[in-house]
Structure formats: structure tokens, C-alpha cells
C-alpha positions as YAML, in Angstrom:
chain: A
units: angstrom
residues:
- id: 1
  name: UNK
  ca: [107.29, 113.35, 100.56]
- id: 2
  name: UNK
  ca: [110.07, 110.84, 100.18]
- id: 3
  name: UNK
  ca: [111.19, 109.86, 96.73]
- id: 4
  name: UNK
  ca: [112.66, 106.48, 97.64]
- id: 5
  name: UNK
  ca: [110.37, 103.55, 96.87]
- id: 6
  name: UNK
  ca: [110.87, 99.84, 97.26]
- id: 7
  name: UNK
  ca: [109.05, 96.66, 96.38]
- id: 8
  name: UNK
  ca: [107.34, 94.45, 98.94]
- id: 9
  name: UNK
  ca: [108.78, 90.96, 98.64]
- id: 10
  name: UNK
  ca: [107.54, 87.50, 99.38]
- id: 11
  name: UNK
  ca: [110.56, 85.57, 100.54]
- id: 12
  name: UNK
  ca: [110.90, 81.82, 100.35]
- id: 13
  name: UNK
  ca: [112.91, 80.37, 103.21]
- id: 14
  name: UNK
  ca: [114.97, 77.28, 102.49]
- id: 15
  name: UNK
  ca: [115.52, 75.18, 105.60]
- id: 16
  name: UNK
  ca: [116.53, 71.64, 106.42]
- id: 17
  name: UNK
  ca: [115.24, 71.43, 110.01]
- id: 18
  name: UNK
  ca: [111.75, 70.08, 110.88]
- id: 19
  name: UNK
  ca: [108.93, 72.59, 111.20]
- id: 20
  name: UNK
  ca: [107.34, 73.19, 114.58]
- id: 21
  name: UNK
  ca: [103.98, 74.30, 113.11]
- id: 22
  name: UNK
  ca: [101.61, 71.51, 112.11]
- id: 23
  name: UNK
  ca: [101.03, 72.05, 108.36]
- id: 24
  name: UNK
  ca: [102.66, 71.10, 105.09]
- id: 25
  name: UNK
  ca: [103.26, 74.76, 104.22]
- id: 26
  name: UNK
  ca: [103.82, 77.45, 106.85]
- id: 27
  name: UNK
  ca: [103.58, 81.08, 105.71]
- id: 28
  name: UNK
  ca: [104.75, 83.80, 108.09]
- id: 29
  name: UNK
  ca: [103.01, 87.19, 108.09]
- id: 30
  name: UNK
  ca: [103.89, 90.24, 110.16]
- id: 31
  name: UNK
  ca: [101.37, 90.93, 112.91]
- id: 32
  name: UNK
  ca: [101.47, 94.74, 113.01]
- id: 33
  name: UNK
  ca: [98.11, 94.90, 114.83]
- id: 34
  name: UNK
  ca: [98.35, 91.62, 116.71]
- id: 35
  name: UNK
  ca: [97.95, 87.95, 115.77]
- id: 36
  name: UNK
  ca: [94.15, 87.96, 115.50]
- id: 37
  name: UNK
  ca: [94.13, 90.81, 112.98]
- id: 38
  name: UNK
  ca: [96.92, 89.14, 111.01]
- id: 39
  name: UNK
  ca: [95.05, 85.85, 110.87]
- id: 40
  name: UNK
  ca: [91.87, 87.62, 109.77]
- id: 41
  name: UNK
  ca: [93.70, 89.60, 107.10]
- id: 42
  name: UNK
  ca: [95.63, 86.70, 105.57]
- id: 43
  name: UNK
  ca: [93.36, 83.68, 106.11]
- id: 44
  name: UNK
  ca: [91.79, 83.98, 102.64]
- id: 45
  name: UNK
  ca: [95.28, 84.12, 101.15]
- id: 46
  name: UNK
  ca: [96.17, 80.92, 103.01]
- id: 47
  name: UNK
  ca: [92.99, 79.22, 101.78]
- id: 48
  name: UNK
  ca: [93.75, 80.27, 98.20]
- id: 49
  name: UNK
  ca: [97.28, 78.83, 98.34]
- id: 50
  name: UNK
  ca: [95.99, 75.66, 99.99]
- id: 51
  name: UNK
  ca: [93.45, 75.13, 97.22]
- id: 52
  name: UNK
  ca: [95.96, 75.99, 94.49]
- id: 53
  name: UNK
  ca: [98.68, 73.55, 95.65]
- id: 54
  name: UNK
  ca: [96.51, 70.89, 97.28]
- id: 55
  name: UNK
  ca: [98.42, 70.93, 100.59]
- id: 56
  name: UNK
  ca: [97.51, 72.19, 104.09]
- id: 57
  name: UNK
  ca: [98.62, 75.76, 104.69]
- id: 58
  name: UNK
  ca: [99.10, 77.52, 108.04]
- id: 59
  name: UNK
  ca: [99.29, 81.29, 108.42]
- id: 60
  name: UNK
  ca: [101.82, 82.10, 111.17]
- id: 61
  name: UNK
  ca: [101.60, 85.62, 112.71]
- id: 62
  name: UNK
  ca: [104.98, 87.09, 113.66]
- id: 63
  name: UNK
  ca: [105.65, 90.05, 115.95]
- id: 64
  name: UNK
  ca: [107.54, 92.80, 114.12]
- id: 65
  name: UNK
  ca: [110.75, 92.38, 116.14]
- id: 66
  name: UNK
  ca: [110.79, 88.57, 116.01]
- id: 67
  name: UNK
  ca: [110.94, 87.77, 112.29]
- id: 68
  name: UNK
  ca: [114.71, 87.16, 112.11]
- id: 69
  name: UNK
  ca: [114.66, 84.75, 115.05]
- id: 70
  name: UNK
  ca: [111.56, 82.92, 113.76]
- id: 71
  name: UNK
  ca: [113.17, 82.41, 110.37]
- id: 72
  name: UNK
  ca: [116.45, 81.38, 112.02]
- id: 73
  name: UNK
  ca: [114.64, 78.70, 114.00]
- id: 74
  name: UNK
  ca: [113.33, 77.20, 110.73]
- id: 75
  name: UNK
  ca: [109.66, 77.49, 111.60]
- id: 76
  name: UNK
  ca: [108.56, 78.75, 108.17]
- id: 77
  name: UNK
  ca: [108.55, 77.78, 104.52]
- id: 78
  name: UNK
  ca: [107.65, 81.27, 103.29]
- id: 79
  name: UNK
  ca: [107.46, 84.74, 104.83]
- id: 80
  name: UNK
  ca: [105.79, 87.91, 103.62]
- id: 81
  name: UNK
  ca: [108.34, 90.64, 104.35]
- id: 82
  name: UNK
  ca: [108.87, 94.28, 103.53]
- id: 83
  name: UNK
  ca: [112.01, 95.40, 101.62]
- id: 84
  name: UNK
  ca: [114.07, 96.25, 104.71]
- id: 85
  name: UNK
  ca: [113.21, 92.97, 106.38]
- id: 86
  name: UNK
  ca: [114.08, 91.16, 103.17]
- id: 87
  name: UNK
  ca: [117.55, 92.71, 103.20]
- id: 88
  name: UNK
  ca: [118.01, 91.72, 106.85]
- id: 89
  name: UNK
  ca: [116.94, 88.16, 106.07]
- id: 90
  name: UNK
  ca: [119.24, 87.94, 103.07]
- id: 91
  name: UNK
  ca: [122.14, 88.96, 105.30]
- id: 92
  name: UNK
  ca: [121.36, 86.63, 108.19]
- id: 93
  name: UNK
  ca: [119.51, 83.63, 106.75]
- id: 94
  name: UNK
  ca: [119.46, 81.32, 103.74]
- id: 95
  name: UNK
  ca: [116.52, 82.78, 101.82]
- id: 96
  name: UNK
  ca: [115.59, 83.54, 98.22]
- id: 97
  name: UNK
  ca: [113.32, 86.42, 97.10]
- id: 98
  name: UNK
  ca: [110.40, 84.90, 95.22]
- id: 99
  name: UNK
  ca: [107.82, 87.52, 94.17]
- id: 100
  name: UNK
  ca: [106.55, 91.02, 94.79]
- id: 101
  name: UNK
  ca: [103.12, 91.76, 96.24]
- id: 102
  name: UNK
  ca: [100.78, 94.22, 94.56]
- id: 103
  name: UNK
  ca: [99.10, 96.02, 97.47]
- id: 104
  name: UNK
  ca: [96.02, 98.28, 97.10]
- id: 105
  name: UNK
  ca: [98.35, 101.30, 96.87]
- id: 106
  name: UNK
  ca: [100.56, 99.55, 94.30]
- id: 107
  name: UNK
  ca: [103.59, 97.22, 94.36]
- id: 108
  name: UNK
  ca: [105.90, 99.95, 95.68]
- id: 109
  name: UNK
  ca: [106.01, 101.63, 99.06]
- id: 110
  name: UNK
  ca: [107.26, 105.01, 100.18]
- id: 111
  name: UNK
  ca: [107.33, 106.90, 103.46]
- id: 112
  name: UNK
  ca: [105.64, 110.11, 104.57]
- id: 113
  name: UNK
  ca: [106.26, 112.47, 107.46]
- id: 114
  name: UNK
  ca: [103.02, 114.06, 108.60]
- id: 115
  name: UNK
  ca: [102.12, 116.80, 111.07]
- id: 116
  name: UNK
  ca: [98.84, 118.35, 112.19]
- id: 117
  name: UNK
  ca: [97.63, 121.16, 109.97]
- id: 118
  name: UNK
  ca: [98.04, 124.54, 111.64]
- id: 119
  name: UNK
  ca: [100.77, 123.32, 114.00]
- id: 120
  name: UNK
  ca: [103.43, 125.46, 112.34]
- id: 121
  name: UNK
  ca: [105.34, 122.37, 111.21]
- id: 122
  name: UNK
  ca: [105.65, 122.51, 107.43]
- id: 123
  name: UNK
  ca: [109.17, 121.37, 106.55]
- id: 124
  name: UNK
  ca: [111.57, 118.78, 107.89]
- id: 125
  name: UNK
  ca: [113.67, 121.51, 109.51]
- id: 126
  name: UNK
  ca: [110.63, 122.36, 111.67]
- id: 127
  name: UNK
  ca: [110.84, 118.91, 113.27]
- id: 128
  name: UNK
  ca: [113.88, 119.77, 115.37]
- id: 129
  name: UNK
  ca: [112.94, 119.78, 119.04]
- id: 130
  name: UNK
  ca: [109.55, 118.18, 118.34]
- id: 131
  name: UNK
  ca: [107.86, 115.00, 119.55]
- id: 132
  name: UNK
  ca: [107.80, 112.39, 116.78]
- id: 133
  name: UNK
  ca: [106.53, 108.83, 116.58]
- id: 134
  name: UNK
  ca: [107.29, 106.02, 114.11]
- id: 135
  name: UNK
  ca: [107.02, 102.26, 113.95]
- id: 136
  name: UNK
  ca: [109.86, 100.05, 115.19]
- id: 137
  name: UNK
  ca: [113.21, 101.79, 114.85]
- id: 138
  name: UNK
  ca: [115.63, 100.19, 112.43]
- id: 139
  name: UNK
  ca: [113.03, 97.79, 111.01]
- id: 140
  name: UNK
  ca: [109.94, 99.53, 109.62]
- id: 141
  name: UNK
  ca: [110.75, 100.48, 106.02]
- id: 142
  name: UNK
  ca: [107.84, 102.79, 105.27]
- id: 143
  name: UNK
  ca: [107.52, 104.16, 108.78]
- id: 144
  name: UNK
  ca: [111.12, 104.65, 109.93]
- id: 145
  name: UNK
  ca: [113.93, 103.75, 107.52]
- id: 146
  name: UNK
  ca: [112.93, 105.87, 104.51]
- id: 147
  name: UNK
  ca: [112.16, 108.94, 106.62]
- id: 148
  name: UNK
  ca: [115.31, 108.62, 108.71]
- id: 149
  name: UNK
  ca: [117.46, 108.40, 105.60]
- id: 150
  name: UNK
  ca: [115.68, 111.43, 104.11]
- id: 151
  name: UNK
  ca: [116.24, 113.48, 107.27]
- id: 152
  name: UNK
  ca: [119.88, 112.43, 107.64]
- id: 153
  name: UNK
  ca: [120.45, 113.68, 104.09]
- id: 154
  name: UNK
  ca: [119.29, 117.10, 105.34]
- id: 155
  name: UNK
  ca: [121.53, 117.04, 108.40]
- id: 156
  name: UNK
  ca: [118.79, 116.02, 110.83]
- id: 157
  name: UNK
  ca: [119.35, 113.03, 113.15]
- id: 158
  name: UNK
  ca: [115.98, 111.89, 114.52]
- id: 159
  name: UNK
  ca: [117.63, 110.23, 117.51]
- id: 160
  name: UNK
  ca: [119.46, 113.41, 118.49]
- id: 161
  name: UNK
  ca: [117.46, 116.33, 117.13]
- id: 162
  name: UNK
  ca: [113.92, 115.40, 118.22]
- id: 163
  name: UNK
  ca: [112.67, 116.20, 121.72]
- id: 164
  name: UNK
  ca: [111.10, 112.72, 121.76]
- id: 165
  name: UNK
  ca: [111.28, 109.87, 119.27]
- id: 166
  name: UNK
  ca: [108.97, 107.01, 120.24]
- id: 167
  name: UNK
  ca: [107.79, 103.76, 118.67]
- id: 168
  name: UNK
  ca: [104.11, 103.05, 118.01]
- id: 169
  name: UNK
  ca: [102.39, 99.74, 117.35]
- id: 170
  name: UNK
  ca: [100.65, 100.37, 114.01]
- id: 171
  name: UNK
  ca: [100.17, 103.02, 111.35]
- id: 172
  name: UNK
  ca: [96.64, 103.96, 112.37]
- id: 173
  name: UNK
  ca: [97.78, 104.75, 115.90]
- id: 174
  name: UNK
  ca: [100.57, 106.98, 114.57]
- id: 175
  name: UNK
  ca: [98.13, 109.08, 112.56]
- id: 176
  name: UNK
  ca: [95.66, 109.36, 115.44]
- id: 177
  name: UNK
  ca: [98.47, 110.32, 117.84]
- id: 178
  name: UNK
  ca: [99.21, 113.32, 115.64]
- id: 179
  name: UNK
  ca: [95.52, 114.12, 115.21]
- id: 180
  name: UNK
  ca: [94.89, 114.38, 118.97]
- id: 181
  name: UNK
  ca: [98.16, 116.20, 119.67]
- id: 182
  name: UNK
  ca: [99.94, 113.42, 121.55]
- id: 183
  name: UNK
  ca: [102.83, 113.82, 119.09]
- id: 184
  name: UNK
  ca: [103.82, 116.64, 116.76]
- id: 185
  name: UNK
  ca: [104.62, 114.45, 113.77]
- id: 186
  name: UNK
  ca: [104.66, 110.83, 112.63]
- id: 187
  name: UNK
  ca: [106.45, 108.62, 110.10]
- id: 188
  name: UNK
  ca: [103.91, 106.59, 108.11]
- id: 189
  name: UNK
  ca: [103.73, 104.51, 104.94]
- id: 190
  name: UNK
  ca: [102.04, 105.71, 101.76]
- id: 191
  name: UNK
  ca: [98.37, 104.76, 101.48]
- id: 192
  name: UNK
  ca: [97.61, 105.04, 105.21]
- id: 193
  name: UNK
  ca: [96.04, 108.51, 105.12]
- id: 194
  name: UNK
  ca: [93.88, 107.55, 102.14]
- id: 195
  name: UNK
  ca: [92.70, 104.41, 103.91]
- id: 196
  name: UNK
  ca: [91.70, 106.33, 107.05]
- id: 197
  name: UNK
  ca: [89.90, 108.96, 104.95]
- id: 198
  name: UNK
  ca: [87.88, 106.20, 103.28]
- id: 199
  name: UNK
  ca: [86.96, 104.82, 106.70]
- id: 200
  name: UNK
  ca: [85.85, 108.28, 107.85]
- id: 201
  name: UNK
  ca: [88.41, 108.34, 110.66]
- id: 202
  name: UNK
  ca: [90.18, 111.49, 109.44]
- id: 203
  name: UNK
  ca: [89.99, 114.13, 106.74]
- id: 204
  name: UNK
  ca: [92.99, 114.92, 104.58]
- id: 205
  name: UNK
  ca: [92.95, 118.63, 105.45]
- id: 206
  name: UNK
  ca: [93.73, 117.79, 109.09]
- id: 207
  name: UNK
  ca: [97.34, 117.00, 108.13]
- id: 208
  name: UNK
  ca: [100.30, 118.36, 106.23]
- id: 209
  name: UNK
  ca: [103.02, 116.26, 104.60]
- id: 210
  name: UNK
  ca: [106.63, 117.33, 105.01]
- id: 211
  name: UNK
  ca: [108.62, 118.34, 101.90]
...
């Protein structure tokens, strides 16, 4: 299990150009599972902010790879971003970190590397030559960046030492891909296994966690 943890940040974006979305306040959210799921997940949050400030609020779903361009085009007032995305935005855009978000698993995130129990994969060294899946390379903090850093510290380069290293669309799919044997291992964020156990989708003893 990785030891590095970071804080989810809400980032306020300071722009001077007109907004293209019709609302007084536009809040961007990452659409890991598509725009409909993002709207469903964050609509109550938007309603709460709207009631609290007395201004119309629009929730704007953003594809994972598009957040830098969307912010650059001045379409948002605020964006809910993970720590890695926050760093990218600080480097490329005029933004100010505003607050941290206390998620169900806590205000901090970490990354896990999981494999199917009984597969013979028990340590990170066992991942060499295996098929591994993560979220978007270079962007997903809890499902790529933390794990890649951890492996590089052990002399393992995921982009060179894995037989395959693919990108998935969401955390649930990564776990299920390992469960059915489509991939040998997956990079996921903390809290995902527990959530799927609660839903009855998996049992914890079906998986092992590296290191």
C-alpha cells in the first residue's frame, strides 16, 4: 500500500473573460463515469451552493483529459480537482486553491495496487511482465501517479516493465477487470474496494494489495 497521501482540493479559477455557460456561478466537476453520472452525483451540491449564496449555479461535467483546456478557456468559476490536477492548474492557469473536500474515505487520498487472490502476484516485483490497468496516465493521482512513483522508487518502470499498461475509464471497471482476469493487476484509489464490497459487487478476499 502506498504511503503517500494528498488532499483533494477545490480550486477557484480567477478569469476575466465572459463565461460560455449560462449561470452566475459555474462549477466544474470531473466526469469519471460520464456527464450524466457526474450531474447526478453533484447536483445536490450545486443546489446547496445556490441556496447558500442566492445565485444560480451550474454544474459543468468535464472529461478527465479536458480540464486544463476548459479552465484555460475561462468557462468556469470553480473546479473540483484532485491534487495532481491542482498542481497542473497552478502551473498552467491563474488559479487559487480554496478548500479541501472531506470525502467518505476522509480528506486524504492514497493509491493501491491490487491483484487477484491466488494469481501468484503478491509484491510489486511480481508485476514485471504482467498486464496492468490504471486510469489516465499522467493525470489520475490515486490511480496512476502515486503507484507509478512508488514503483519507480523500486526500480520498476510501468511503461517499460509491464507486458501491457492500459487506461480504463473508471475505478469500478479497473477492479472488475482484475476480478474477471482481463488484467493481472490494477492501480486504484483508496476506498474503492470498500465501496464495491458494500454494494455486494466483490468480496475483499478476492484481491490482494501489493506491499
